[in-house]
mmCIF file of C-alpha atoms in Angstrom:
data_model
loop_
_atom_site.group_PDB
_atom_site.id
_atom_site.type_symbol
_atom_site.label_atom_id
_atom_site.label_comp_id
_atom_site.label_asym_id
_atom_site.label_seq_id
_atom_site.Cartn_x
_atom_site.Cartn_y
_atom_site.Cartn_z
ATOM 1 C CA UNK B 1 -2.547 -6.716 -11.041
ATOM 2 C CA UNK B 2 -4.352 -9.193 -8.694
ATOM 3 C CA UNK B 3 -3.795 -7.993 -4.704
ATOM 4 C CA UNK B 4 -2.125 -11.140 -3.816
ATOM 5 C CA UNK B 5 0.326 -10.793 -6.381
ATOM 6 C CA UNK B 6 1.154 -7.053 -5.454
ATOM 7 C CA UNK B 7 2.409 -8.766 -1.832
ATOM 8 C CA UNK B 8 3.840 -11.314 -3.129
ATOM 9 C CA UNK B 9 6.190 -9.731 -5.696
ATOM 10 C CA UNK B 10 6.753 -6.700 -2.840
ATOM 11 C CA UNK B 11 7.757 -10.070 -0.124
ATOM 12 C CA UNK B 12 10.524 -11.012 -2.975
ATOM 13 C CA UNK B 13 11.742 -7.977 -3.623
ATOM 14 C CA UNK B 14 11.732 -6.415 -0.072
ATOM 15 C CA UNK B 15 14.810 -7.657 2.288
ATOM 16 C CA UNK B 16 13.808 -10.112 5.466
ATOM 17 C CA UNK B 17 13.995 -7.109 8.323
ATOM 18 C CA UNK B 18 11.585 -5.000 6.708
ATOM 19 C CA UNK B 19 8.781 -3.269 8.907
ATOM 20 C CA UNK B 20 5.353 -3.817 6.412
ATOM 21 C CA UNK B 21 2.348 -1.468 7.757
ATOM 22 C CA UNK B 22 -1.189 -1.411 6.280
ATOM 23 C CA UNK B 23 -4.423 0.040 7.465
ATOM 24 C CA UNK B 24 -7.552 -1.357 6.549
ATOM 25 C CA UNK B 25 -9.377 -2.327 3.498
ATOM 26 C CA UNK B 26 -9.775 -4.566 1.035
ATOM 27 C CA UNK B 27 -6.001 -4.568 0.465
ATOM 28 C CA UNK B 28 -5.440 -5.536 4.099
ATOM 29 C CA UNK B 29 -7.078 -8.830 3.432
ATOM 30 C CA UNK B 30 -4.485 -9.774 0.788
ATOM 31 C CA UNK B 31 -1.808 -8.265 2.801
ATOM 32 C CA UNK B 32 -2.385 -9.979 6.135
ATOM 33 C CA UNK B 33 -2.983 -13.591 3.939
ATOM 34 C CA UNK B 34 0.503 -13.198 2.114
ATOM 35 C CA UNK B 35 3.020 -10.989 3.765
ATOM 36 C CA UNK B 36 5.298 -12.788 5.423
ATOM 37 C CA UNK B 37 7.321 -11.109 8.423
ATOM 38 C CA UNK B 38 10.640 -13.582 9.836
ATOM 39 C CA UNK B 39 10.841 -10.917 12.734
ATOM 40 C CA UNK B 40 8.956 -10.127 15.569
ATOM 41 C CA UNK B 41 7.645 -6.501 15.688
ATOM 42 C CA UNK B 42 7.958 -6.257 11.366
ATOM 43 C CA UNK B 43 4.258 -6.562 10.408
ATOM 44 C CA UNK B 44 2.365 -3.480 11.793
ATOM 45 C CA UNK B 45 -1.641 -3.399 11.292
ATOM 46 C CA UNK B 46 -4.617 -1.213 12.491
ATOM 47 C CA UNK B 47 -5.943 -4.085 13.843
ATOM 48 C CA UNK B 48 -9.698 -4.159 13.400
ATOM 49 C CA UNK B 49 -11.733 -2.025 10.710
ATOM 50 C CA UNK B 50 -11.191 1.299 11.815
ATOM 51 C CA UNK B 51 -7.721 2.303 10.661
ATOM 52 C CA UNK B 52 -7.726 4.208 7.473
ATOM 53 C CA UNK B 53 -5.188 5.827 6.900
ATOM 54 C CA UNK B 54 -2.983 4.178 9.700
ATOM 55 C CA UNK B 55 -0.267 2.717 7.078
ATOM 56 C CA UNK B 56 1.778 5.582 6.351
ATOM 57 C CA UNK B 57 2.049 7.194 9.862
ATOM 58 C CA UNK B 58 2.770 3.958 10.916
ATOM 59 C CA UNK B 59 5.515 3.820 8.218
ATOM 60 C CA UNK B 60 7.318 7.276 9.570
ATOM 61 C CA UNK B 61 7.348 5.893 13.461
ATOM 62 C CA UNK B 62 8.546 2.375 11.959
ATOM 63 C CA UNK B 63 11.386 4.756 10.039
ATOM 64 C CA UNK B 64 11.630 6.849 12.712
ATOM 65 C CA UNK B 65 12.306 3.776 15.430
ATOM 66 C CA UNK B 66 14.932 1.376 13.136
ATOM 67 C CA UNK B 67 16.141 3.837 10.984
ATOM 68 C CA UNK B 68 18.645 0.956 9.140
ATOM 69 C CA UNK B 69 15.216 -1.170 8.612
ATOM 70 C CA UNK B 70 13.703 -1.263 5.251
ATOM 71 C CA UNK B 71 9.784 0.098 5.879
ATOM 72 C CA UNK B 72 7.166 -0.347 3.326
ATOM 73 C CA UNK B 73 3.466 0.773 4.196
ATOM 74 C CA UNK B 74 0.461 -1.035 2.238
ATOM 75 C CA UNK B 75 -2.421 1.244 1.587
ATOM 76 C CA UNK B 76 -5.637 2.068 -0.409
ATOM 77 C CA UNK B 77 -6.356 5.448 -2.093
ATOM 78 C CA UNK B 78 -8.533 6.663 1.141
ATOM 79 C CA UNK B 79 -5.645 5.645 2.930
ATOM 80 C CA UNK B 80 -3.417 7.958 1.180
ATOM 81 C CA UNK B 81 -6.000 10.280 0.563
ATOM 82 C CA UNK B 82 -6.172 10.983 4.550
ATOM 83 C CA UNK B 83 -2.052 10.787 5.202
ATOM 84 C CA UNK B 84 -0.993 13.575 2.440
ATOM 85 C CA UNK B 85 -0.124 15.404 5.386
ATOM 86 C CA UNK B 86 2.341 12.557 6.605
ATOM 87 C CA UNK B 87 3.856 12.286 2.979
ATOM 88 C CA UNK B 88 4.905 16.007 3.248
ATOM 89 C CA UNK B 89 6.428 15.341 6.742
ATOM 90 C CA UNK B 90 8.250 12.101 5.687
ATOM 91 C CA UNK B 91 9.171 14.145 2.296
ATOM 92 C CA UNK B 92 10.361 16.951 4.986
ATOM 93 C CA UNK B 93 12.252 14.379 7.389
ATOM 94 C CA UNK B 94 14.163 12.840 4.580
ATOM 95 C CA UNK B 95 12.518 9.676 5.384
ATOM 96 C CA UNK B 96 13.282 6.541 2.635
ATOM 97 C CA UNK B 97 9.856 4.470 3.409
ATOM 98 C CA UNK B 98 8.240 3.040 0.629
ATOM 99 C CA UNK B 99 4.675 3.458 -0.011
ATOM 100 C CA UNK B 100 2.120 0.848 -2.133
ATOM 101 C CA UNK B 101 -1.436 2.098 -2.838
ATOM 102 C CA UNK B 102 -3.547 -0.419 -3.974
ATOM 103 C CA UNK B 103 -5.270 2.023 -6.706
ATOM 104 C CA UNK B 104 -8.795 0.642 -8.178
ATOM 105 C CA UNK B 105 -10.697 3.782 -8.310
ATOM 106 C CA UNK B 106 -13.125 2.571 -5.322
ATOM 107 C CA UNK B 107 -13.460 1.704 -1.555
ATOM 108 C CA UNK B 108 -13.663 -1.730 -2.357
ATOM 109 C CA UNK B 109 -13.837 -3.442 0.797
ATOM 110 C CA UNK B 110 -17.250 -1.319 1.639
ATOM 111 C CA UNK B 111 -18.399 -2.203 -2.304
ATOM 112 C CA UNK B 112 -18.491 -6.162 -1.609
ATOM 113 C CA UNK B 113 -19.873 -5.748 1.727
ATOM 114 C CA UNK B 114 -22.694 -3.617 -0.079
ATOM 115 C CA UNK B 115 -22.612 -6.579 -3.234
ATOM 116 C CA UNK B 116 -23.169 -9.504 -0.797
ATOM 117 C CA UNK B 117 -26.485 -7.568 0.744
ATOM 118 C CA UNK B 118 -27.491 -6.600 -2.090
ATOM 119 C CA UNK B 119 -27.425 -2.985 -2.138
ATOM 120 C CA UNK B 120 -26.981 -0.589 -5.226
ATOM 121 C CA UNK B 121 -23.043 0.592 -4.727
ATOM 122 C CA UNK B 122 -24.036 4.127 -3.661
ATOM 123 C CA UNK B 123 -20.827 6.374 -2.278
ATOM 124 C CA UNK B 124 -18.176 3.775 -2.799
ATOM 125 C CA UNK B 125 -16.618 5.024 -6.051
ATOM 126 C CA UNK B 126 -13.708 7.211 -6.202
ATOM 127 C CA UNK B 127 -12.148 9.674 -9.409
ATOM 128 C CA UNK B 128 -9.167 8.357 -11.238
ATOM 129 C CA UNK B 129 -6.286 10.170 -9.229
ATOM 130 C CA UNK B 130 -3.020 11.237 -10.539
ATOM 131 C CA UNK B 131 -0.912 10.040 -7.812
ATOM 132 C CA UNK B 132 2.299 10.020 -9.006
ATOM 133 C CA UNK B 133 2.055 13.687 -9.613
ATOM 134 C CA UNK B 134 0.105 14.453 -6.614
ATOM 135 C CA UNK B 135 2.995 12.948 -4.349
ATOM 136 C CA UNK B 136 5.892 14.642 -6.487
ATOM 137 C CA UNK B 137 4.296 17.898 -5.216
ATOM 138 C CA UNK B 138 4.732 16.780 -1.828
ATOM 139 C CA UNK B 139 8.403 15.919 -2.362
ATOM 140 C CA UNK B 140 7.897 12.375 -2.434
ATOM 141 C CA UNK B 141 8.848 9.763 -6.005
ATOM 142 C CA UNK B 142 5.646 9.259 -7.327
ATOM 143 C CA UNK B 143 5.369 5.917 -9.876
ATOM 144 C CA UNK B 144 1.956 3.767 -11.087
ATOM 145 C CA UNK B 145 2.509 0.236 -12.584
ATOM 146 C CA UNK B 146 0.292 -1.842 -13.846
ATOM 147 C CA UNK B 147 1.707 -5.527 -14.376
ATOM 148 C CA UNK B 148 4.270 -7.080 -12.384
ATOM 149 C CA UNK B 149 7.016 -6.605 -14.489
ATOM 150 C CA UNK B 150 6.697 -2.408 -13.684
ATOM 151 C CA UNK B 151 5.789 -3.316 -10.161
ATOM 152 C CA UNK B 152 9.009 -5.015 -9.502
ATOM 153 C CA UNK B 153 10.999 -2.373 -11.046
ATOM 154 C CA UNK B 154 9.276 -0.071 -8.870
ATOM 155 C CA UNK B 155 9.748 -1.741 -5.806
ATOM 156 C CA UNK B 156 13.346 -2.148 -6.511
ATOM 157 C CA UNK B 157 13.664 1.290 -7.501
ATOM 158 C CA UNK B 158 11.825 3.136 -4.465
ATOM 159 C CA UNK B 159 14.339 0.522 -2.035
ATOM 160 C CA UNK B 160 17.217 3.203 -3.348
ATOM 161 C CA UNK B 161 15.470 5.906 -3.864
ATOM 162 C CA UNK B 162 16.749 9.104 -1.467
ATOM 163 C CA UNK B 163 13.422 10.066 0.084
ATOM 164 C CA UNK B 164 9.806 8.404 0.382
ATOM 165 C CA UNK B 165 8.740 6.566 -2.933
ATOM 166 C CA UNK B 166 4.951 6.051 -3.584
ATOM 167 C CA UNK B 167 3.931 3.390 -6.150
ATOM 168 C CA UNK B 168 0.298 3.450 -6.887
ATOM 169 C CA UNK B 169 -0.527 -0.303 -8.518
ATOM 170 C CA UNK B 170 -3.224 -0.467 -10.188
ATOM 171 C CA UNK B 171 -5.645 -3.649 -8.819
ATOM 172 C CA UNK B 172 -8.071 -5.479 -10.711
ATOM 173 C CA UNK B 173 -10.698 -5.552 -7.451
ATOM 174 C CA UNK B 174 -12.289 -8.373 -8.691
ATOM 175 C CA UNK B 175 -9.138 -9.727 -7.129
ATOM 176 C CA UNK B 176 -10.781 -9.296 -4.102
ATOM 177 C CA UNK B 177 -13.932 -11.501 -4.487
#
């Protein structure tokens, strides 16, 4: 999947009042470029680059503010790697928010920044995670796509689903170049 399209197809799919979060990244580029909010106070950001991990916390409060609002957070996997804790809590609350992690096995905003001056890639690399099944042990739907055929399923699927649904899409990061 190329990061633009994952926006694009979630913009379609997602009704006009939604709330859209995202913390930094790599993703956040694409995010900020094609999300489009019709509302004021629907497109929620960490503004500058220090907000990992911002989206899904974000997400709950969003939730937790307009409960009648569709709420879908956009985040990486360090982003969801440093909100488990706020899974389990919107898992606990009963909370439908919709999760996207932009999955490409790397911190990929920090890679290019280390491409462009030339330096080796050193610390930037992350394992393959199983997130669907990391997130079903937190009480949350846990789905990976990887074209936009599953993605829109996935969307549509998580926008009925009876507690917080996490898609991880997986990203081609040279999208990101």
């Amino acid at each position: 999947l190329a990061p633009h399209r994952v926006v694009e197809i979630a913009r379609e799919v997602f009704p006009r009042p939604t709330v859209a979060t995202v913390d930094t990244g790599a993703h956040a580029l694409a995010v900020s470029a094609f999300w489009e909010s019709y509302e004021p106070k629907t497109y929620l950001c960490s503004g500058g680059l220090a907000g990992t991990g911002y989206a899904i916390p974000a997400a709950i409060a969003a939730k937790l503010n307009a409960p009648e609002r569709p709420v879908l957070a956009f985040t990486g996997e360090s982003g969801l790697l440093l909100s488990l804790s706020e899974v389990a809590t919107a898992s606990g609350l009963g909370l439908k928010i919709v999760v996207v992690v932009f999955v490409d096995e790397s911190q990929s905003l920090v890679r290019v920044v280390q491409e462009q001056k030339r330096y080796a890639p050193v610390g930037v690399s992350l394992p393959q995670l199983d997130i669907p099944k990391i997130v079903d042990g937190l009480g949350a739907l846990g789905t990976e796509v990887e074209d936009e055929e599953g993605l829109r399923a996935a969307l549509s699927d998580a926008l009925e689903a009876p507690r917080p649904a996490i898609i991880a899409a997986r990203i081609n990061p040279h999208g990101y170049r």
